[in-house]
PDB file of C-alpha atoms in Angstrom:
ATOM      1  CA  UNK A   1       0.000   0.000   0.000  1.00 38.00           C
ATOM      2  CA  UNK A   2       2.287   2.775  -1.217  1.00 45.00           C
ATOM      3  CA  UNK A   3       1.122   6.318  -0.649  1.00 48.00           C
ATOM      4  CA  UNK A   4       1.466   8.719  -3.550  1.00 53.00           C
ATOM      5  CA  UNK A   5       3.375  11.920  -2.853  1.00 51.00           C
ATOM      6  CA  UNK A   6       1.135  14.964  -3.493  1.00 53.00           C
ATOM      7  CA  UNK A   7       1.140  16.707  -6.864  1.00 55.00           C
ATOM      8  CA  UNK A   8       2.007  19.242  -8.068  1.00 55.00           C
ATOM      9  CA  UNK A   9       5.342  18.449  -6.497  1.00 55.00           C
ATOM     10  CA  UNK A  10       6.878  21.225  -4.430  1.00 61.00           C
ATOM     11  CA  UNK A  11       9.063  21.375  -1.354  1.00 62.00           C
ATOM     12  CA  UNK A  12       6.136  22.855   0.556  1.00 67.00           C
ATOM     13  CA  UNK A  13       3.911  19.930  -0.473  1.00 68.00           C
ATOM     14  CA  UNK A  14       6.628  17.447   0.525  1.00 63.00           C
ATOM     15  CA  UNK A  15       7.136  19.115   3.899  1.00 64.00           C
ATOM     16  CA  UNK A  16       3.387  19.093   4.578  1.00 67.00           C
ATOM     17  CA  UNK A  17       3.215  15.454   3.522  1.00 65.00           C
ATOM     18  CA  UNK A  18       6.156  14.500   5.738  1.00 61.00           C
ATOM     19  CA  UNK A  19       4.585  16.261   8.715  1.00 61.00           C
ATOM     20  CA  UNK A  20       1.583  13.923   8.367  1.00 64.00           C
ATOM     21  CA  UNK A  21       3.561  10.820   7.291  1.00 60.00           C
ATOM     22  CA  UNK A  22       6.943  10.768   9.100  1.00 54.00           C
ATOM     23  CA  UNK A  23       8.140   7.621   7.318  1.00 53.00           C
ATOM     24  CA  UNK A  24       6.533   7.993   3.923  1.00 52.00           C
ATOM     25  CA  UNK A  25       5.964   5.188   1.473  1.00 54.00           C
ATOM     26  CA  UNK A  26       6.728   6.123  -2.096  1.00 57.00           C
ATOM     27  CA  UNK A  27       4.635   4.740  -4.931  1.00 53.00           C
ATOM     28  CA  UNK A  28       6.338   3.191  -7.949  1.00 54.00           C
ATOM     29  CA  UNK A  29       6.685   5.801 -10.678  1.00 57.00           C
ATOM     30  CA  UNK A  30       6.667   8.682  -8.189  1.00 60.00           C
ATOM     31  CA  UNK A  31       9.239  11.438  -8.813  1.00 67.00           C
ATOM     32  CA  UNK A  32      10.412  10.876  -5.238  1.00 76.00           C
ATOM     33  CA  UNK A  33      12.520   7.871  -4.193  1.00 84.00           C
ATOM     34  CA  UNK A  34      13.465   6.475  -0.791  1.00 88.00           C
ATOM     35  CA  UNK A  35      17.129   6.342   0.112  1.00 92.00           C
ATOM     36  CA  UNK A  36      18.651   4.773   3.201  1.00 95.00           C
ATOM     37  CA  UNK A  37      22.088   5.597   4.536  1.00 97.00           C
ATOM     38  CA  UNK A  38      23.977   3.661   7.203  1.00 98.00           C
ATOM     39  CA  UNK A  39      25.843   5.398  10.005  1.00 98.00           C
ATOM     40  CA  UNK A  40      29.169   6.689   8.677  1.00 97.00           C
ATOM     41  CA  UNK A  41      28.095   6.482   5.045  1.00 97.00           C
ATOM     42  CA  UNK A  42      28.329   9.468   2.723  1.00 97.00           C
ATOM     43  CA  UNK A  43      25.242  10.708   0.909  1.00 97.00           C
ATOM     44  CA  UNK A  44      27.518  12.733  -1.362  1.00 96.00           C
ATOM     45  CA  UNK A  45      30.939  14.359  -1.271  1.00 95.00           C
ATOM     46  CA  UNK A  46      32.133  17.887  -1.801  1.00 93.00           C
ATOM     47  CA  UNK A  47      32.789  18.773  -5.468  1.00 93.00           C
ATOM     48  CA  UNK A  48      30.634  15.946  -6.868  1.00 95.00           C
ATOM     49  CA  UNK A  49      27.943  16.773  -9.412  1.00 92.00           C
ATOM     50  CA  UNK A  50      24.546  17.251  -7.828  1.00 91.00           C
ATOM     51  CA  UNK A  51      21.729  15.347  -9.499  1.00 89.00           C
ATOM     52  CA  UNK A  52      19.342  15.061  -6.516  1.00 91.00           C
ATOM     53  CA  UNK A  53      18.176  16.868  -3.424  1.00 90.00           C
ATOM     54  CA  UNK A  54      17.182  15.025  -0.272  1.00 92.00           C
ATOM     55  CA  UNK A  55      14.755  15.469   2.603  1.00 89.00           C
ATOM     56  CA  UNK A  56      15.821  13.720   5.797  1.00 91.00           C
ATOM     57  CA  UNK A  57      12.962  11.684   7.267  1.00 89.00           C
ATOM     58  CA  UNK A  58      14.653   9.861  10.131  1.00 92.00           C
ATOM     59  CA  UNK A  59      18.159   9.826  11.543  1.00 95.00           C
ATOM     60  CA  UNK A  60      20.800  12.524  11.656  1.00 96.00           C
ATOM     61  CA  UNK A  61      23.350  13.797   9.131  1.00 97.00           C
ATOM     62  CA  UNK A  62      26.329  16.116   9.298  1.00 96.00           C
ATOM     63  CA  UNK A  63      27.669  18.562   6.722  1.00 94.00           C
ATOM     64  CA  UNK A  64      31.441  18.495   6.289  1.00 93.00           C
ATOM     65  CA  UNK A  65      33.804  20.935   4.569  1.00 89.00           C
ATOM     66  CA  UNK A  66      37.317  20.154   3.367  1.00 85.00           C
ATOM     67  CA  UNK A  67      39.880  22.521   4.865  1.00 80.00           C
ATOM     68  CA  UNK A  68      43.629  22.670   5.402  1.00 69.00           C
ATOM     69  CA  UNK A  69      45.139  23.882   8.677  1.00 63.00           C
ATOM     70  CA  UNK A  70      48.039  25.358   6.682  1.00 62.00           C
ATOM     71  CA  UNK A  71      49.052  25.345   3.023  1.00 63.00           C
ATOM     72  CA  UNK A  72      51.462  22.443   3.683  1.00 65.00           C
ATOM     73  CA  UNK A  73      48.820  20.304   5.442  1.00 64.00           C
ATOM     74  CA  UNK A  74      46.690  17.684   3.785  1.00 68.00           C
ATOM     75  CA  UNK A  75      43.033  18.581   3.548  1.00 73.00           C
ATOM     76  CA  UNK A  76      40.760  17.358   6.313  1.00 84.00           C
ATOM     77  CA  UNK A  77      37.022  17.590   6.921  1.00 86.00           C
ATOM     78  CA  UNK A  78      35.435  19.764   9.581  1.00 88.00           C
ATOM     79  CA  UNK A  79      31.818  19.585  10.698  1.00 91.00           C
ATOM     80  CA  UNK A  80      29.916  22.736   9.767  1.00 89.00           C
ATOM     81  CA  UNK A  81      26.275  21.765  10.321  1.00 90.00           C
ATOM     82  CA  UNK A  82      23.924  19.127  11.659  1.00 94.00           C
ATOM     83  CA  UNK A  83      20.928  18.039   9.557  1.00 93.00           C
ATOM     84  CA  UNK A  84      17.814  16.870  11.394  1.00 92.00           C
ATOM     85  CA  UNK A  85      14.571  15.253  10.169  1.00 89.00           C
ATOM     86  CA  UNK A  86      12.525  17.508   7.910  1.00 84.00           C
ATOM     87  CA  UNK A  87      15.541  19.413   6.618  1.00 88.00           C
ATOM     88  CA  UNK A  88      16.598  19.515   2.969  1.00 88.00           C
ATOM     89  CA  UNK A  89      20.166  18.893   1.713  1.00 92.00           C
ATOM     90  CA  UNK A  90      21.678  19.071  -1.743  1.00 92.00           C
ATOM     91  CA  UNK A  91      19.347  21.744  -3.072  1.00 88.00           C
ATOM     92  CA  UNK A  92      22.047  24.230  -4.051  1.00 87.00           C
ATOM     93  CA  UNK A  93      23.664  21.971  -6.655  1.00 88.00           C
ATOM     94  CA  UNK A  94      20.306  20.922  -8.022  1.00 86.00           C
ATOM     95  CA  UNK A  95      19.176  24.515  -8.416  1.00 83.00           C
ATOM     96  CA  UNK A  96      22.362  26.079  -9.809  1.00 84.00           C
ATOM     97  CA  UNK A  97      24.008  23.088 -11.507  1.00 86.00           C
ATOM     98  CA  UNK A  98      27.337  23.644  -9.734  1.00 89.00           C
ATOM     99  CA  UNK A  99      29.257  20.957  -7.798  1.00 92.00           C
ATOM    100  CA  UNK A 100      28.386  20.079  -4.216  1.00 93.00           C
ATOM    101  CA  UNK A 101      29.801  22.647  -1.765  1.00 89.00           C
ATOM    102  CA  UNK A 102      29.890  20.231   1.197  1.00 91.00           C
ATOM    103  CA  UNK A 103      29.990  16.536   1.961  1.00 95.00           C
ATOM    104  CA  UNK A 104      27.058  14.946   3.797  1.00 97.00           C
ATOM    105  CA  UNK A 105      27.627  11.958   6.095  1.00 97.00           C
ATOM    106  CA  UNK A 106      25.230   9.974   8.287  1.00 98.00           C
ATOM    107  CA  UNK A 107      25.746  10.403  12.033  1.00 97.00           C
ATOM    108  CA  UNK A 108      23.235   7.591  12.541  1.00 97.00           C
ATOM    109  CA  UNK A 109      21.253   5.284  10.272  1.00 97.00           C
ATOM    110  CA  UNK A 110      19.036   7.580   8.209  1.00 97.00           C
ATOM    111  CA  UNK A 111      16.112   7.458   5.812  1.00 93.00           C
ATOM    112  CA  UNK A 112      15.732  10.151   3.161  1.00 93.00           C
ATOM    113  CA  UNK A 113      13.458  11.077   0.310  1.00 88.00           C
ATOM    114  CA  UNK A 114      15.298  11.818  -2.924  1.00 89.00           C
ATOM    115  CA  UNK A 115      14.045  14.194  -5.597  1.00 85.00           C
ATOM    116  CA  UNK A 116      15.961  14.040  -8.866  1.00 83.00           C
ATOM    117  CA  UNK A 117      17.189  17.322 -10.349  1.00 80.00           C
ATOM    118  CA  UNK A 118      15.246  16.757 -13.550  1.00 75.00           C
ATOM    119  CA  UNK A 119      11.928  16.738 -11.667  1.00 73.00           C
ATOM    120  CA  UNK A 120      12.650  19.966  -9.843  1.00 71.00           C
ATOM    121  CA  UNK A 121      14.058  21.692 -12.931  1.00 71.00           C
ATOM    122  CA  UNK A 122      10.978  20.682 -14.912  1.00 73.00           C
ATOM    123  CA  UNK A 123       8.827  22.339 -12.270  1.00 68.00           C
ATOM    124  CA  UNK A 124      11.049  25.441 -12.159  1.00 71.00           C
ATOM    125  CA  UNK A 125      11.073  25.810 -15.949  1.00 73.00           C
ATOM    126  CA  UNK A 126       7.410  26.835 -15.783  1.00 73.00           C
ATOM    127  CA  UNK A 127       8.221  29.643 -13.342  1.00 74.00           C
ATOM    128  CA  UNK A 128       9.006  33.233 -14.423  1.00 77.00           C
ATOM    129  CA  UNK A 129      12.569  33.909 -15.577  1.00 80.00           C
ATOM    130  CA  UNK A 130      13.039  36.570 -12.906  1.00 80.00           C
ATOM    131  CA  UNK A 131      12.411  33.952 -10.200  1.00 77.00           C
ATOM    132  CA  UNK A 132      15.088  31.639 -11.606  1.00 74.00           C
ATOM    133  CA  UNK A 133      17.541  34.560 -11.833  1.00 79.00           C
ATOM    134  CA  UNK A 134      16.737  35.505  -8.233  1.00 80.00           C
ATOM    135  CA  UNK A 135      17.362  31.928  -7.047  1.00 76.00           C
ATOM    136  CA  UNK A 136      20.671  31.697  -8.943  1.00 80.00           C
ATOM    137  CA  UNK A 137      21.799  35.085  -7.594  1.00 82.00           C
ATOM    138  CA  UNK A 138      20.961  34.153  -4.003  1.00 81.00           C
ATOM    139  CA  UNK A 139      22.749  30.809  -4.331  1.00 79.00           C
ATOM    140  CA  UNK A 140      25.829  32.490  -5.813  1.00 81.00           C
ATOM    141  CA  UNK A 141      25.989  34.898  -2.868  1.00 86.00           C
ATOM    142  CA  UNK A 142      25.461  32.062  -0.402  1.00 81.00           C
ATOM    143  CA  UNK A 143      28.250  29.968  -1.935  1.00 78.00           C
ATOM    144  CA  UNK A 144      30.618  32.959  -1.919  1.00 81.00           C
ATOM    145  CA  UNK A 145      29.818  33.787   1.707  1.00 81.00           C
ATOM    146  CA  UNK A 146      30.210  30.153   2.790  1.00 75.00           C
ATOM    147  CA  UNK A 147      33.626  29.938   1.156  1.00 76.00           C
ATOM    148  CA  UNK A 148      34.789  33.186   2.762  1.00 75.00           C
ATOM    149  CA  UNK A 149      33.582  32.159   6.200  1.00 73.00           C
ATOM    150  CA  UNK A 150      34.986  28.643   6.005  1.00 69.00           C
ATOM    151  CA  UNK A 151      38.379  29.716   4.691  1.00 66.00           C
ATOM    152  CA  UNK A 152      38.499  32.686   7.086  1.00 61.00           C
ATOM    153  CA  UNK A 153      38.998  35.048   4.167  1.00 45.00           C
ATOM    154  CA  UNK A 154      38.290  38.701   4.890  1.00 43.00           C
ATOM    155  CA  UNK A 155      34.808  39.688   3.832  1.00 43.00           C
ATOM    156  CA  UNK A 156      34.692  42.337   1.164  1.00 43.00           C
TER     157      UNK A 156
END
């Protein structure tokens, strides 16, 4: 008895659905897929292409950024955020087509809903051009600010 995710598909509709169905079943042919991730497993890694966004249903994830303590040091990962149920990850790459800015790893066994980039882009293509430009501009500023903060570059 799979439950169909509401249409038209939007993040608001998914959030409302998840609030009523914490561990959702996904019908075959739905644009949303289930994805499980074991503790310690990576959902994706920094600089990979982003072809999906994810909504965490159960479990806990952490966002990691590669940094170097000094130019001579090897790069290491630092924890920059915790992702809890109901939160979305991976949306920046899906929306702007640029590589992943962070790595996402499971802190505990987790269940996620996956929305492929094609589905979201199809929905966005029917929106006004100004809205897409606004989204891309905001994401560009966010990526720039994140990089400056995480590399301790002076803000300008």
